[in-house]
Short mmCIF file of N, CA and C in Angstrom, two decimals:
data_model
loop_
_atom_site.label_atom_id
_atom_site.label_comp_id
_atom_site.label_asym_id
_atom_site.label_seq_id
_atom_site.Cartn_x
_atom_site.Cartn_y
_atom_site.Cartn_z
N MET P 10 74.00 98.77 101.52
CA MET P 10 74.29 99.80 102.50
C MET P 10 75.08 100.91 101.81
N SER P 11 74.66 102.16 102.05
CA SER P 11 75.34 103.27 101.40
C SER P 11 76.71 103.49 102.04
N LEU P 12 77.54 104.18 101.32
CA LEU P 12 78.89 104.46 101.81
C LEU P 12 78.86 105.29 103.09
N THR P 13 77.95 106.23 103.15
CA THR P 13 77.83 107.08 104.34
C THR P 13 77.50 106.25 105.57
N ASN P 14 76.57 105.32 105.44
CA ASN P 14 76.22 104.45 106.57
C ASN P 14 77.40 103.57 106.97
N GLN P 15 78.11 103.04 105.97
CA GLN P 15 79.27 102.21 106.25
C GLN P 15 80.35 103.01 106.97
N LEU P 16 80.52 104.27 106.56
CA LEU P 16 81.51 105.14 107.21
C LEU P 16 81.15 105.40 108.67
N MET P 17 79.87 105.58 108.94
CA MET P 17 79.44 105.81 110.33
C MET P 17 79.75 104.59 111.21
N ILE P 18 79.47 103.42 110.69
CA ILE P 18 79.74 102.19 111.43
C ILE P 18 81.25 102.04 111.66
N ASP P 19 82.03 102.25 110.60
CA ASP P 19 83.48 102.12 110.70
C ASP P 19 84.07 103.19 111.61
N MET P 20 83.47 104.37 111.63
CA MET P 20 83.97 105.44 112.51
C MET P 20 83.79 105.05 113.98
N LYS P 21 82.65 104.47 114.28
CA LYS P 21 82.40 104.03 115.66
C LYS P 21 83.41 102.95 116.06
N LEU P 22 83.66 102.01 115.14
CA LEU P 22 84.64 100.96 115.43
C LEU P 22 86.04 101.53 115.61
N ALA P 23 86.40 102.50 114.80
CA ALA P 23 87.73 103.12 114.90
C ALA P 23 87.87 103.88 116.22
N MET P 24 86.79 104.53 116.63
CA MET P 24 86.83 105.25 117.91
C MET P 24 86.99 104.28 119.07
N LYS P 25 86.22 103.20 119.03
CA LYS P 25 86.31 102.20 120.11
C LYS P 25 87.67 101.52 120.13
N GLY P 26 88.26 101.32 118.95
CA GLY P 26 89.55 100.65 118.86
C GLY P 26 90.73 101.60 118.95
N HIS P 27 90.48 102.89 119.13
CA HIS P 27 91.53 103.92 119.22
C HIS P 27 92.46 103.88 118.00
N ASP P 28 91.87 103.68 116.84
CA ASP P 28 92.61 103.64 115.58
C ASP P 28 92.60 105.03 114.96
N LYS P 29 93.63 105.80 115.27
CA LYS P 29 93.68 107.20 114.85
C LYS P 29 93.79 107.35 113.33
N THR P 30 94.52 106.47 112.69
CA THR P 30 94.69 106.55 111.24
C THR P 30 93.36 106.34 110.53
N SER P 31 92.67 105.27 110.89
CA SER P 31 91.38 104.99 110.27
C SER P 31 90.39 106.11 110.55
N LEU P 32 90.39 106.58 111.77
CA LEU P 32 89.47 107.64 112.16
C LEU P 32 89.70 108.90 111.35
N SER P 33 90.95 109.29 111.16
CA SER P 33 91.22 110.51 110.40
C SER P 33 90.84 110.35 108.94
N VAL P 34 91.10 109.18 108.37
CA VAL P 34 90.74 108.93 106.96
C VAL P 34 89.23 108.92 106.80
N ILE P 35 88.52 108.29 107.71
CA ILE P 35 87.06 108.23 107.63
C ILE P 35 86.48 109.63 107.75
N ARG P 36 87.00 110.41 108.67
CA ARG P 36 86.52 111.79 108.81
C ARG P 36 86.80 112.60 107.55
N MET P 37 87.97 112.42 106.96
CA MET P 37 88.33 113.13 105.74
C MET P 37 87.36 112.73 104.61
N LEU P 38 87.07 111.45 104.52
CA LEU P 38 86.18 110.96 103.49
C LEU P 38 84.75 111.45 103.70
N LYS P 39 84.29 111.42 104.94
CA LYS P 39 82.95 111.94 105.25
C LYS P 39 82.85 113.42 104.89
N SER P 40 83.89 114.15 105.19
CA SER P 40 83.92 115.59 104.87
C SER P 40 83.85 115.80 103.36
N GLY P 41 84.63 115.00 102.61
CA GLY P 41 84.61 115.10 101.16
C GLY P 41 83.24 114.77 100.58
N LEU P 42 82.58 113.76 101.14
CA LEU P 42 81.25 113.39 100.69
C LEU P 42 80.23 114.49 101.00
N MET P 43 80.34 115.08 102.18
CA MET P 43 79.43 116.16 102.56
C MET P 43 79.63 117.38 101.67
N ASN P 44 80.90 117.71 101.39
CA ASN P 44 81.18 118.86 100.51
C ASN P 44 80.61 118.63 99.12
N LYS P 45 80.75 117.42 98.60
CA LYS P 45 80.22 117.10 97.27
C LYS P 45 78.69 117.16 97.28
N LYS P 46 78.09 116.69 98.35
CA LYS P 46 76.63 116.72 98.47
C LYS P 46 76.14 118.17 98.46
N ILE P 47 76.82 119.04 99.18
CA ILE P 47 76.45 120.46 99.22
C ILE P 47 76.67 121.10 97.85
N GLU P 48 77.79 120.76 97.22
CA GLU P 48 78.12 121.31 95.91
C GLU P 48 77.05 120.94 94.87
N LEU P 49 76.61 119.68 94.88
CA LEU P 49 75.64 119.21 93.89
C LEU P 49 74.20 119.54 94.28
N GLY P 50 73.97 119.69 95.57
CA GLY P 50 72.63 120.05 96.03
C GLY P 50 71.65 118.90 96.10
N HIS P 51 72.14 117.68 96.13
CA HIS P 51 71.27 116.50 96.26
C HIS P 51 72.05 115.36 96.89
N GLU P 52 71.30 114.32 97.29
CA GLU P 52 71.95 113.12 97.83
C GLU P 52 72.84 112.50 96.75
N LEU P 53 73.99 112.00 97.16
CA LEU P 53 74.93 111.44 96.19
C LEU P 53 74.52 110.05 95.73
N THR P 54 74.74 109.80 94.46
CA THR P 54 74.53 108.46 93.92
C THR P 54 75.77 107.63 94.25
N ALA P 55 75.68 106.35 94.03
CA ALA P 55 76.83 105.47 94.28
C ALA P 55 78.01 105.88 93.41
N ALA P 56 77.74 106.27 92.16
CA ALA P 56 78.82 106.68 91.26
C ALA P 56 79.49 107.96 91.75
N GLU P 57 78.70 108.89 92.26
CA GLU P 57 79.27 110.14 92.79
C GLU P 57 80.07 109.89 94.06
N GLU P 58 79.59 108.97 94.89
CA GLU P 58 80.35 108.60 96.08
C GLU P 58 81.69 107.98 95.69
N ALA P 59 81.65 107.10 94.70
CA ALA P 59 82.88 106.45 94.22
C ALA P 59 83.85 107.48 93.66
N GLN P 60 83.32 108.49 93.01
CA GLN P 60 84.16 109.55 92.45
C GLN P 60 84.87 110.31 93.57
N VAL P 61 84.18 110.57 94.67
CA VAL P 61 84.78 111.27 95.80
C VAL P 61 85.90 110.42 96.41
N VAL P 62 85.65 109.13 96.57
CA VAL P 62 86.66 108.23 97.13
C VAL P 62 87.88 108.18 96.20
N ALA P 63 87.64 108.08 94.90
CA ALA P 63 88.74 108.04 93.93
C ALA P 63 89.54 109.34 93.97
N SER P 64 88.85 110.44 94.15
CA SER P 64 89.52 111.74 94.24
C SER P 64 90.42 111.80 95.48
N GLN P 65 89.90 111.30 96.59
CA GLN P 65 90.69 111.28 97.82
C GLN P 65 91.93 110.39 97.65
N MET P 66 91.75 109.25 96.97
CA MET P 66 92.88 108.35 96.75
C MET P 66 93.92 109.00 95.86
N LYS P 67 93.48 109.73 94.85
CA LYS P 67 94.40 110.42 93.96
C LYS P 67 95.20 111.47 94.74
N GLN P 68 94.55 112.18 95.63
CA GLN P 68 95.25 113.16 96.47
C GLN P 68 96.31 112.48 97.31
N GLN P 69 95.97 111.31 97.85
CA GLN P 69 96.93 110.58 98.68
C GLN P 69 98.13 110.13 97.84
N LYS P 70 97.86 109.66 96.61
CA LYS P 70 98.95 109.22 95.72
C LYS P 70 99.86 110.39 95.38
N ASP P 71 99.26 111.54 95.11
CA ASP P 71 100.05 112.74 94.80
C ASP P 71 100.91 113.14 96.00
N SER P 72 100.32 113.08 97.18
CA SER P 72 101.06 113.41 98.40
C SER P 72 102.21 112.43 98.61
N LEU P 73 101.93 111.16 98.37
CA LEU P 73 102.95 110.14 98.53
C LEU P 73 104.15 110.41 97.63
N ALA P 74 103.87 110.76 96.39
CA ALA P 74 104.96 111.07 95.45
C ALA P 74 105.79 112.26 95.94
N GLN P 75 105.12 113.27 96.47
CA GLN P 75 105.82 114.44 97.00
C GLN P 75 106.70 114.07 98.20
N PHE P 76 106.15 113.24 99.09
CA PHE P 76 106.89 112.86 100.28
C PHE P 76 108.09 111.99 99.94
N ILE P 77 107.93 111.13 98.95
CA ILE P 77 109.06 110.30 98.52
C ILE P 77 110.15 111.18 97.94
N GLN P 78 109.73 112.12 97.10
CA GLN P 78 110.69 113.04 96.49
C GLN P 78 111.41 113.88 97.55
N GLY P 79 110.67 114.26 98.59
CA GLY P 79 111.26 115.06 99.67
C GLY P 79 111.98 114.22 100.72
N GLN P 80 112.02 112.92 100.51
CA GLN P 80 112.69 111.98 101.42
C GLN P 80 112.17 112.10 102.85
N ARG P 81 110.83 112.14 102.98
CA ARG P 81 110.19 112.21 104.29
C ARG P 81 109.56 110.86 104.60
N GLN P 82 110.37 109.94 105.09
CA GLN P 82 109.92 108.57 105.31
C GLN P 82 108.77 108.51 106.32
N ASP P 83 108.77 109.38 107.32
CA ASP P 83 107.69 109.37 108.30
C ASP P 83 106.34 109.67 107.63
N LEU P 84 106.33 110.64 106.73
CA LEU P 84 105.10 110.99 106.03
C LEU P 84 104.74 109.95 104.97
N VAL P 85 105.75 109.31 104.39
CA VAL P 85 105.50 108.23 103.42
C VAL P 85 104.77 107.09 104.12
N ASP P 86 105.25 106.70 105.28
CA ASP P 86 104.62 105.61 106.03
C ASP P 86 103.19 105.97 106.43
N GLN P 87 102.99 107.20 106.89
CA GLN P 87 101.67 107.65 107.30
C GLN P 87 100.70 107.66 106.11
N THR P 88 101.16 108.15 104.98
CA THR P 88 100.31 108.23 103.79
C THR P 88 99.97 106.83 103.28
N LYS P 89 100.92 105.92 103.32
CA LYS P 89 100.64 104.54 102.90
C LYS P 89 99.58 103.90 103.80
N ALA P 90 99.66 104.17 105.09
CA ALA P 90 98.66 103.64 106.02
C ALA P 90 97.28 104.23 105.72
N GLN P 91 97.23 105.52 105.40
CA GLN P 91 95.96 106.15 105.06
C GLN P 91 95.40 105.59 103.76
N MET P 92 96.29 105.33 102.81
CA MET P 92 95.85 104.76 101.53
C MET P 92 95.28 103.35 101.73
N ALA P 93 95.84 102.60 102.66
CA ALA P 93 95.34 101.25 102.94
C ALA P 93 93.91 101.32 103.49
N VAL P 94 93.63 102.32 104.32
CA VAL P 94 92.28 102.48 104.85
C VAL P 94 91.34 102.91 103.73
N LEU P 95 91.76 103.85 102.91
CA LEU P 95 90.93 104.34 101.80
C LEU P 95 90.62 103.23 100.80
N GLU P 96 91.55 102.31 100.64
CA GLU P 96 91.40 101.22 99.68
C GLU P 96 90.13 100.40 99.97
N LYS P 97 89.74 100.30 101.24
CA LYS P 97 88.54 99.55 101.61
C LYS P 97 87.28 100.16 100.99
N TYR P 98 87.30 101.45 100.74
CA TYR P 98 86.11 102.16 100.24
C TYR P 98 86.14 102.41 98.74
N MET P 99 87.26 102.06 98.11
CA MET P 99 87.39 102.25 96.66
C MET P 99 86.51 101.24 95.94
N PRO P 100 85.89 101.66 94.84
CA PRO P 100 85.15 100.69 94.03
C PRO P 100 86.13 99.71 93.40
N GLN P 101 85.63 98.56 93.00
CA GLN P 101 86.48 97.55 92.37
C GLN P 101 87.13 98.14 91.12
N GLN P 102 88.45 98.09 91.06
CA GLN P 102 89.18 98.65 89.94
C GLN P 102 89.34 97.63 88.83
N LEU P 103 89.30 98.11 87.60
CA LEU P 103 89.52 97.24 86.45
C LEU P 103 91.00 96.94 86.32
N SER P 104 91.31 95.76 85.83
CA SER P 104 92.71 95.40 85.61
C SER P 104 93.20 96.12 84.36
N ALA P 105 94.51 96.13 84.17
CA ALA P 105 95.10 96.77 82.99
C ALA P 105 94.61 96.10 81.71
N ASP P 106 94.44 94.78 81.75
CA ASP P 106 93.94 94.06 80.58
C ASP P 106 92.51 94.46 80.23
N GLU P 107 91.68 94.61 81.27
CA GLU P 107 90.29 95.01 81.03
C GLU P 107 90.22 96.43 80.46
N VAL P 108 91.06 97.30 80.98
CA VAL P 108 91.11 98.67 80.46
C VAL P 108 91.58 98.65 79.01
N GLN P 109 92.59 97.84 78.73
CA GLN P 109 93.12 97.71 77.37
C GLN P 109 92.02 97.26 76.41
N GLN P 110 91.25 96.26 76.80
CA GLN P 110 90.16 95.76 75.96
C GLN P 110 89.11 96.84 75.72
N PHE P 111 88.76 97.56 76.77
CA PHE P 111 87.75 98.61 76.64
C PHE P 111 88.22 99.72 75.71
N VAL P 112 89.49 100.15 75.88
CA VAL P 112 90.05 101.20 75.03
C VAL P 112 90.11 100.73 73.58
N ASN P 113 90.53 99.50 73.36
CA ASN P 113 90.58 98.96 71.99
C ASN P 113 89.20 98.97 71.34
N GLN P 114 88.19 98.57 72.11
CA GLN P 114 86.83 98.53 71.60
C GLN P 114 86.36 99.94 71.22
N LYS P 115 86.60 100.92 72.10
CA LYS P 115 86.20 102.30 71.82
C LYS P 115 86.96 102.86 70.62
N ALA P 116 88.22 102.51 70.51
CA ALA P 116 89.03 103.00 69.38
C ALA P 116 88.47 102.46 68.07
N GLN P 117 88.05 101.21 68.07
CA GLN P 117 87.45 100.63 66.86
C GLN P 117 86.13 101.31 66.53
N GLU P 118 85.30 101.57 67.55
CA GLU P 118 84.01 102.22 67.34
C GLU P 118 84.20 103.62 66.75
N LEU P 119 85.18 104.35 67.27
CA LEU P 119 85.42 105.72 66.83
C LEU P 119 86.36 105.80 65.63
N GLN P 120 86.90 104.67 65.24
CA GLN P 120 87.90 104.60 64.17
C GLN P 120 89.09 105.53 64.47
N ALA P 121 89.54 105.48 65.73
CA ALA P 121 90.68 106.28 66.17
C ALA P 121 91.96 105.49 65.93
N THR P 122 92.85 106.06 65.12
CA THR P 122 94.07 105.33 64.78
C THR P 122 95.33 106.18 64.90
N THR P 123 95.22 107.50 64.97
CA THR P 123 96.40 108.36 65.00
C THR P 123 96.44 109.18 66.29
N LYS P 124 97.59 109.81 66.51
CA LYS P 124 97.74 110.66 67.69
C LYS P 124 96.74 111.81 67.69
N ALA P 125 96.30 112.23 66.53
CA ALA P 125 95.33 113.31 66.42
C ALA P 125 93.98 112.92 67.05
N ASP P 126 93.72 111.63 67.17
CA ASP P 126 92.46 111.14 67.72
C ASP P 126 92.52 110.97 69.25
N PHE P 127 93.65 111.31 69.84
CA PHE P 127 93.86 111.10 71.28
C PHE P 127 92.75 111.75 72.11
N GLY P 128 92.50 113.03 71.91
CA GLY P 128 91.50 113.75 72.70
C GLY P 128 90.11 113.18 72.54
N ARG P 129 89.76 112.85 71.32
CA ARG P 129 88.44 112.30 71.03
C ARG P 129 88.25 110.95 71.72
N LEU P 130 89.29 110.13 71.69
CA LEU P 130 89.21 108.81 72.33
C LEU P 130 89.16 108.94 73.85
N MET P 131 89.97 109.81 74.41
CA MET P 131 89.96 110.01 75.86
C MET P 131 88.59 110.52 76.33
N LYS P 132 87.98 111.43 75.57
CA LYS P 132 86.65 111.94 75.93
C LYS P 132 85.60 110.84 75.90
N ALA P 133 85.77 109.88 75.04
CA ALA P 133 84.82 108.77 74.95
C ALA P 133 85.04 107.74 76.05
N VAL P 134 86.29 107.55 76.43
CA VAL P 134 86.65 106.49 77.36
C VAL P 134 86.50 106.91 78.83
N MET P 135 86.98 108.08 79.17
CA MET P 135 87.06 108.47 80.58
C MET P 135 85.73 108.53 81.32
N PRO P 136 84.65 109.05 80.74
CA PRO P 136 83.40 109.07 81.52
C PRO P 136 82.95 107.67 81.95
N GLU P 137 83.21 106.68 81.13
CA GLU P 137 82.77 105.33 81.46
C GLU P 137 83.73 104.62 82.41
N LEU P 138 84.99 105.04 82.43
CA LEU P 138 85.98 104.40 83.30
C LEU P 138 86.25 105.19 84.58
N LYS P 139 85.64 106.35 84.71
CA LYS P 139 85.89 107.21 85.87
C LYS P 139 85.54 106.46 87.15
N GLY P 140 86.49 106.36 88.05
CA GLY P 140 86.29 105.66 89.30
C GLY P 140 86.55 104.16 89.21
N LYS P 141 86.59 103.63 87.99
CA LYS P 141 86.82 102.19 87.81
C LYS P 141 88.26 101.88 87.44
N ALA P 142 88.96 102.92 86.93
CA ALA P 142 90.35 102.72 86.51
C ALA P 142 91.12 104.02 86.74
N ASP P 143 92.39 103.88 87.01
CA ASP P 143 93.25 105.03 87.22
C ASP P 143 93.41 105.81 85.91
N GLY P 144 93.22 107.11 85.97
CA GLY P 144 93.32 107.95 84.78
C GLY P 144 94.67 107.89 84.11
N GLN P 145 95.73 107.77 84.90
CA GLN P 145 97.08 107.69 84.33
C GLN P 145 97.26 106.40 83.53
N LEU P 146 96.69 105.32 84.03
CA LEU P 146 96.75 104.04 83.32
C LEU P 146 96.00 104.14 81.99
N VAL P 147 94.82 104.73 82.02
CA VAL P 147 94.03 104.89 80.80
C VAL P 147 94.80 105.75 79.80
N ASN P 148 95.37 106.84 80.27
CA ASN P 148 96.14 107.76 79.41
C ASN P 148 97.29 107.00 78.75
N LYS P 149 98.01 106.21 79.53
CA LYS P 149 99.15 105.45 79.01
C LYS P 149 98.70 104.45 77.94
N ILE P 150 97.61 103.75 78.20
CA ILE P 150 97.11 102.74 77.26
C ILE P 150 96.67 103.41 75.95
N VAL P 151 95.98 104.55 76.06
CA VAL P 151 95.52 105.25 74.86
C VAL P 151 96.71 105.74 74.06
N LYS P 152 97.73 106.27 74.74
CA LYS P 152 98.93 106.75 74.04
C LYS P 152 99.62 105.61 73.30
N GLU P 153 99.73 104.46 73.95
CA GLU P 153 100.39 103.31 73.32
C GLU P 153 99.60 102.82 72.10
N LEU P 154 98.28 102.87 72.21
CA LEU P 154 97.43 102.41 71.12
C LEU P 154 97.53 103.33 69.90
N LEU P 155 97.65 104.63 70.15
CA LEU P 155 97.62 105.60 69.05
C LEU P 155 99.00 106.05 68.61
N LYS P 156 99.99 105.22 68.70
CA LYS P 156 101.36 105.59 68.28
C LYS P 156 101.40 105.88 66.81
#
């Protein structure tokens, strides 16, 4: 079942259950998917759908950090609830160990050993991990590897 179909089913359930948080997140996600579809000019693939969901999650994480910094507990709670709903639609994320193994393998393939190789290694790693792992985690692992 495609993500769009799943969102339609979940939207109906949220409406019937008067779940305003889920409903707003689903609408936001549907809007993001529609915008991406219009931008690309074709039906979205599963990978493109996952990229949209990951982008929405990143926006929520950024907002959460801002709200924590601004000491807005009401918005922190609301954002955490929205993130919990979004989590259902996120693709399965790789663990830190799996990311570490993948980065190590790519580093060996590219013979990347110094900080000067950082950009080259990131360019090789990120397209394959996009949507499967948090970019900040990948960045941290690559930096630690290339000390």
